[in-house]
Tab-separated table of C-alpha atoms in Angstrom:
chain	number	residue	atom	x	y	z
S	1	UNK	CA	-49.245	-79.238	154.149
S	2	UNK	CA	-48.906	-76.018	156.093
S	3	UNK	CA	-47.560	-72.763	154.711
S	4	UNK	CA	-46.293	-69.735	156.590
S	5	UNK	CA	-49.396	-67.548	157.187
S	6	UNK	CA	-47.325	-64.340	156.761
S	7	UNK	CA	-46.331	-65.455	153.254
S	8	UNK	CA	-50.005	-65.803	152.250
S	9	UNK	CA	-50.760	-62.409	153.731
S	10	UNK	CA	-47.902	-60.803	151.757
S	11	UNK	CA	-49.085	-62.487	148.545
S	12	UNK	CA	-52.584	-61.168	149.080
S	13	UNK	CA	-51.331	-57.659	149.905
S	14	UNK	CA	-49.159	-57.467	146.729
S	15	UNK	CA	-52.078	-58.815	144.665
S	16	UNK	CA	-54.358	-56.064	145.991
S	17	UNK	CA	-51.721	-53.382	145.351
S	18	UNK	CA	-51.284	-54.541	141.720
S	19	UNK	CA	-55.055	-54.673	141.162
S	20	UNK	CA	-55.343	-51.068	142.426
S	21	UNK	CA	-52.550	-49.997	140.080
S	22	UNK	CA	-53.380	-52.044	136.958
S	23	UNK	CA	-57.083	-52.936	137.027
S	24	UNK	CA	-59.109	-51.205	139.758
S	25	UNK	CA	-62.306	-52.821	138.445
S	26	UNK	CA	-61.111	-56.112	139.871
S	27	UNK	CA	-61.624	-54.762	143.389
S	28	UNK	CA	-65.319	-55.505	142.978
S	29	UNK	CA	-65.482	-57.759	139.915
S	30	UNK	CA	-64.132	-61.234	139.125
S	31	UNK	CA	-60.907	-62.093	137.256
S	32	UNK	CA	-59.431	-65.401	136.146
S	33	UNK	CA	-56.972	-67.533	138.040
S	34	UNK	CA	-54.586	-67.279	135.077
S	35	UNK	CA	-54.440	-63.494	135.328
S	36	UNK	CA	-52.998	-63.769	138.863
S	37	UNK	CA	-49.852	-65.682	137.815
S	38	UNK	CA	-49.588	-64.316	134.250
S	39	UNK	CA	-50.329	-60.603	134.517
S	40	UNK	CA	-51.070	-59.293	138.028
S	41	UNK	CA	-48.295	-60.868	140.132
S	42	UNK	CA	-46.091	-63.088	137.985
S	43	UNK	CA	-43.379	-64.957	139.865
S	44	UNK	CA	-40.496	-63.648	137.803
S	45	UNK	CA	-41.297	-59.994	138.549
S	46	UNK	CA	-42.892	-60.084	142.037
S	47	UNK	CA	-41.055	-62.799	143.933
S	48	UNK	CA	-39.009	-60.300	145.948
S	49	UNK	CA	-42.112	-58.339	147.042
S	50	UNK	CA	-43.942	-61.582	147.898
S	51	UNK	CA	-40.878	-62.889	149.743
S	52	UNK	CA	-40.178	-66.193	147.864
S	53	UNK	CA	-37.006	-67.478	146.359
S	54	UNK	CA	-38.240	-70.529	144.381
S	55	UNK	CA	-41.064	-70.945	141.915
S	56	UNK	CA	-42.264	-73.883	143.999
S	57	UNK	CA	-42.730	-71.650	147.060
S	58	UNK	CA	-44.675	-69.179	144.927
S	59	UNK	CA	-47.001	-71.893	143.599
S	60	UNK	CA	-47.505	-73.379	147.001
S	61	UNK	CA	-48.557	-69.968	148.430
S	62	UNK	CA	-50.906	-69.328	145.558
S	63	UNK	CA	-52.366	-72.821	145.917
S	64	UNK	CA	-53.296	-72.207	149.595
S	65	UNK	CA	-54.585	-68.733	148.711
S	66	UNK	CA	-56.901	-70.126	146.007
S	67	UNK	CA	-57.918	-72.984	148.296
S	68	UNK	CA	-59.466	-70.418	150.655
S	69	UNK	CA	-56.853	-70.204	153.378
S	70	UNK	CA	-57.329	-66.889	155.258
S	71	UNK	CA	-60.590	-66.218	153.294
S	72	UNK	CA	-58.681	-63.742	151.091
S	73	UNK	CA	-60.042	-65.063	147.787
S	74	UNK	CA	-63.348	-66.504	146.694
S	75	UNK	CA	-63.432	-69.004	143.809
S	76	UNK	CA	-66.676	-68.973	141.842
S	77	UNK	CA	-66.404	-72.748	141.142
S	78	UNK	CA	-67.177	-74.876	144.186
S	79	UNK	CA	-65.748	-78.084	142.614
S	80	UNK	CA	-62.507	-76.260	141.807
S	81	UNK	CA	-62.271	-74.914	145.348
S	82	UNK	CA	-62.776	-78.385	146.865
S	83	UNK	CA	-60.139	-79.864	144.582
S	84	UNK	CA	-57.582	-77.221	145.471
S	85	UNK	CA	-58.381	-77.676	149.220
S	86	UNK	CA	-57.699	-81.409	149.004
S	87	UNK	CA	-54.407	-80.769	147.165
S	88	UNK	CA	-53.349	-78.144	149.663
S	89	UNK	CA	-53.936	-80.537	152.553
S	90	UNK	CA	-52.026	-83.380	150.940
S	91	UNK	CA	-48.660	-84.515	152.230
S	92	UNK	CA	-46.911	-84.049	148.866
S	93	UNK	CA	-49.192	-81.627	146.924
S	94	UNK	CA	-49.032	-80.818	143.258
S	95	UNK	CA	-48.403	-77.099	143.795
S	96	UNK	CA	-49.087	-76.256	140.168
S	97	UNK	CA	-52.543	-77.855	140.031
S	98	UNK	CA	-54.215	-74.473	140.031
S	99	UNK	CA	-53.081	-74.096	136.407
S	100	UNK	CA	-55.750	-76.687	135.499
S	101	UNK	CA	-58.331	-74.129	136.674
S	102	UNK	CA	-56.773	-71.158	134.758
S	103	UNK	CA	-60.141	-70.077	133.326
S	104	UNK	CA	-62.022	-70.205	136.635
S	105	UNK	CA	-63.236	-66.861	137.949
S	106	UNK	CA	-62.010	-65.653	141.327
S	107	UNK	CA	-62.670	-62.469	143.221
S	108	UNK	CA	-61.277	-60.624	146.244
S	109	UNK	CA	-63.079	-60.998	149.535
S	110	UNK	CA	-64.060	-57.346	150.223
S	111	UNK	CA	-63.880	-57.875	153.973
S	112	UNK	CA	-60.185	-58.756	153.605
S	113	UNK	CA	-59.063	-55.955	151.294
S	114	UNK	CA	-56.729	-53.614	153.218
S	115	UNK	CA	-57.358	-49.906	153.169
S	116	UNK	CA	-55.526	-47.964	150.481
S	117	UNK	CA	-52.458	-46.099	151.662
S	118	UNK	CA	-52.498	-42.367	151.193
S	119	UNK	CA	-49.331	-41.259	149.323
S	120	UNK	CA	-49.802	-37.649	150.364
S	121	UNK	CA	-49.538	-38.575	154.081
S	122	UNK	CA	-46.339	-40.536	153.406
S	123	UNK	CA	-44.846	-37.542	151.650
S	124	UNK	CA	-45.675	-35.237	154.555
S	125	UNK	CA	-44.056	-37.614	157.020
S	126	UNK	CA	-40.966	-38.451	154.926
S	127	UNK	CA	-40.117	-35.020	153.485
S	128	UNK	CA	-37.882	-33.000	155.776
S	129	UNK	CA	-38.638	-29.361	156.402
S	130	UNK	CA	-36.947	-26.951	153.961
S	131	UNK	CA	-33.931	-25.071	155.278
S	132	UNK	CA	-34.437	-21.554	156.574
S	133	UNK	CA	-34.069	-18.902	153.819
S	134	UNK	CA	-30.697	-17.208	153.748
S	135	UNK	CA	-30.476	-13.493	154.332
S	136	UNK	CA	-30.249	-11.119	151.350
S	137	UNK	CA	-26.754	-10.557	150.090
S	138	UNK	CA	-25.303	-7.096	150.133
S	139	UNK	CA	-24.816	-6.941	146.387
S	140	UNK	CA	-28.497	-7.680	145.614
S	141	UNK	CA	-29.461	-4.016	146.267
S	142	UNK	CA	-27.286	-2.469	143.572
S	143	UNK	CA	-28.205	-5.206	141.066
S	144	UNK	CA	-31.926	-4.600	141.634
S	145	UNK	CA	-31.398	-0.860	141.154
S	146	UNK	CA	-29.513	-1.446	137.960
S	147	UNK	CA	-32.339	-3.606	136.551
S	148	UNK	CA	-34.936	-1.029	137.505
S	149	UNK	CA	-32.868	1.707	135.690
S	150	UNK	CA	-32.827	-0.373	132.492
S	151	UNK	CA	-36.614	-0.835	132.500
S	152	UNK	CA	-36.669	-4.465	133.813
S	153	UNK	CA	-38.539	-3.525	136.982
S	154	UNK	CA	-40.712	-6.714	136.935
S	155	UNK	CA	-39.370	-9.479	139.123
S	156	UNK	CA	-37.937	-12.474	137.305
S	157	UNK	CA	-38.862	-16.090	138.132
S	158	UNK	CA	-37.209	-17.205	141.356
S	159	UNK	CA	-35.813	-13.758	142.154
S	160	UNK	CA	-37.882	-13.308	145.304
S	161	UNK	CA	-36.755	-14.485	148.751
S	162	UNK	CA	-36.985	-18.265	149.299
S	163	UNK	CA	-39.443	-17.854	152.177
S	164	UNK	CA	-42.184	-16.000	150.161
S	165	UNK	CA	-45.598	-17.612	149.768
S	166	UNK	CA	-45.136	-17.746	146.013
S	167	UNK	CA	-41.929	-19.744	146.261
S	168	UNK	CA	-43.475	-22.099	148.862
S	169	UNK	CA	-46.440	-22.761	146.629
S	170	UNK	CA	-44.199	-23.558	143.669
S	171	UNK	CA	-42.120	-25.954	145.738
S	172	UNK	CA	-45.181	-27.792	146.998
S	173	UNK	CA	-46.727	-28.443	143.558
S	174	UNK	CA	-44.418	-31.358	142.533
S	175	UNK	CA	-45.447	-33.239	145.689
S	176	UNK	CA	-49.121	-32.918	144.801
S	177	UNK	CA	-48.487	-34.449	141.383
S	178	UNK	CA	-46.440	-37.414	142.590
S	179	UNK	CA	-49.348	-39.827	143.376
S	180	UNK	CA	-50.740	-39.480	139.856
S	181	UNK	CA	-47.462	-40.258	137.982
S	182	UNK	CA	-47.127	-43.475	135.974
S	183	UNK	CA	-50.787	-44.617	136.287
S	184	UNK	CA	-52.294	-43.343	133.079
S	185	UNK	CA	-51.132	-46.142	130.791
S	186	UNK	CA	-51.900	-49.002	133.219
S	187	UNK	CA	-55.655	-48.254	133.847
S	188	UNK	CA	-56.757	-51.188	131.662
S	189	UNK	CA	-55.156	-54.615	131.929
S	190	UNK	CA	-55.444	-56.513	128.595
S	191	UNK	CA	-56.774	-60.126	128.766
S	192	UNK	CA	-54.659	-63.026	127.652
S	193	UNK	CA	-56.712	-63.281	124.443
S	194	UNK	CA	-56.139	-59.636	123.628
S	195	UNK	CA	-52.398	-59.997	124.197
S	196	UNK	CA	-52.301	-62.971	121.811
S	197	UNK	CA	-54.316	-61.113	119.162
S	198	UNK	CA	-52.208	-57.955	119.352
S	199	UNK	CA	-48.835	-59.644	119.583
S	200	UNK	CA	-46.474	-58.799	116.675
S	201	UNK	CA	-43.555	-60.742	115.246
S	202	UNK	CA	-41.704	-57.650	114.022
S	203	UNK	CA	-38.581	-56.610	115.806
S	204	UNK	CA	-37.933	-53.444	117.770
S	205	UNK	CA	-34.368	-53.474	118.956
S	206	UNK	CA	-32.872	-56.547	117.390
S	207	UNK	CA	-33.717	-59.958	115.923
S	208	UNK	CA	-34.677	-61.422	119.369
S	209	UNK	CA	-36.868	-58.543	120.566
S	210	UNK	CA	-40.598	-58.435	119.610
S	211	UNK	CA	-42.193	-55.356	118.143
S	212	UNK	CA	-44.903	-55.356	120.816
S	213	UNK	CA	-44.678	-56.260	124.499
S	214	UNK	CA	-45.981	-59.827	124.969
S	215	UNK	CA	-47.704	-58.733	128.249
S	216	UNK	CA	-49.380	-55.337	127.562
S	217	UNK	CA	-49.203	-55.395	123.709
S	218	UNK	CA	-47.720	-51.845	123.619
S	219	UNK	CA	-45.294	-51.089	120.780
S	220	UNK	CA	-41.690	-51.285	122.020
S	221	UNK	CA	-39.113	-48.545	121.262
S	222	UNK	CA	-36.326	-49.427	118.801
S	223	UNK	CA	-33.614	-49.571	121.487
S	224	UNK	CA	-30.563	-51.832	121.303
S	225	UNK	CA	-30.254	-54.218	124.270
S	226	UNK	CA	-33.914	-53.698	125.327
S	227	UNK	CA	-34.926	-56.391	127.831
S	228	UNK	CA	-37.888	-55.029	129.790
S	229	UNK	CA	-41.033	-53.237	128.581
S	230	UNK	CA	-40.866	-49.487	129.565
S	231	UNK	CA	-44.648	-49.452	129.970
S	232	UNK	CA	-45.372	-52.483	132.182
S	233	UNK	CA	-41.951	-53.665	133.251
S	234	UNK	CA	-42.267	-57.210	131.885
S	235	UNK	CA	-39.378	-59.172	130.428
S	236	UNK	CA	-39.955	-59.081	126.659
S	237	UNK	CA	-37.691	-62.080	126.059
S	238	UNK	CA	-40.121	-64.541	127.669
S	239	UNK	CA	-43.729	-65.459	126.870
S	240	UNK	CA	-46.330	-67.576	128.732
S	241	UNK	CA	-47.490	-70.878	127.288
S	242	UNK	CA	-50.885	-70.438	125.704
S	243	UNK	CA	-52.108	-73.671	127.260
S	244	UNK	CA	-50.770	-73.860	130.769
S	245	UNK	CA	-49.148	-70.438	131.406
S	246	UNK	CA	-45.631	-71.727	131.935
S	247	UNK	CA	-42.967	-69.068	131.337
S	248	UNK	CA	-41.046	-69.852	128.112
S	249	UNK	CA	-38.063	-68.289	126.266
S	250	UNK	CA	-39.119	-66.714	122.966
S	251	UNK	CA	-36.966	-69.081	120.876
S	252	UNK	CA	-38.430	-72.294	122.358
S	253	UNK	CA	-40.634	-74.305	120.013
S	254	UNK	CA	-42.525	-76.228	122.656
S	255	UNK	CA	-43.661	-75.762	126.285
S	256	UNK	CA	-41.429	-77.521	128.859
S	257	UNK	CA	-44.398	-78.160	131.146
S	258	UNK	CA	-47.208	-79.392	128.896
S	259	UNK	CA	-45.471	-79.960	125.510
S	260	UNK	CA	-47.764	-77.598	123.562
S	261	UNK	CA	-46.285	-75.674	120.599
S	262	UNK	CA	-45.000	-72.254	121.588
S	263	UNK	CA	-46.903	-69.248	120.179
S	264	UNK	CA	-43.639	-67.291	120.156
């Protein structure tokens, strides 16, 4: 069964972007199949970026990606790769079969990893030139003289003309800091085992909100109506099945896909 090649390319591009943001070590080291659909690019949070509307379309694209289409990913288990290839070529494939190989290691093909975008260049292109500084107003002269007479001869912050080098340097500094914002807490991606071990049953903002995020295990703030983790952006009201990875509501007792008891 064929899949739109552009969909597979988008899936791979989004996966590489998330690896760079969450776990840069995975650019050169293996990770598990389960981490792709549970932590790196889950369907519920990345379907718009990937360009899919249904979970079945997401699973089908990931199946072909893991089967080796486009040579984007390399499975470290040859039997698993052959099994996924046969299923991807079937007339009516089981698109979720890759969940049977959740613990299999996979790595990025370094020859297919796109070059990293340079945020600084995008800022220089997208940021319009600042307006020309306005001429000094007539009343500034008397005010400056009055300040000098009172002993406040030193210039205050922002009192110089807008076009001075000092003002230009101060205006440029926020742009230099933009690429580093929001990356400090996401440097290390916790494994599924660590998330299970660190998960807490205490509540943060109500009886149906966990004390810790089920994805990144970070303590949640006590905020009423909290739905998404402020640290990783995951929906805190759903958890993955510990056996097959299916997304479950927190109050469900059993998995709807494999029937295993829910850890929530």
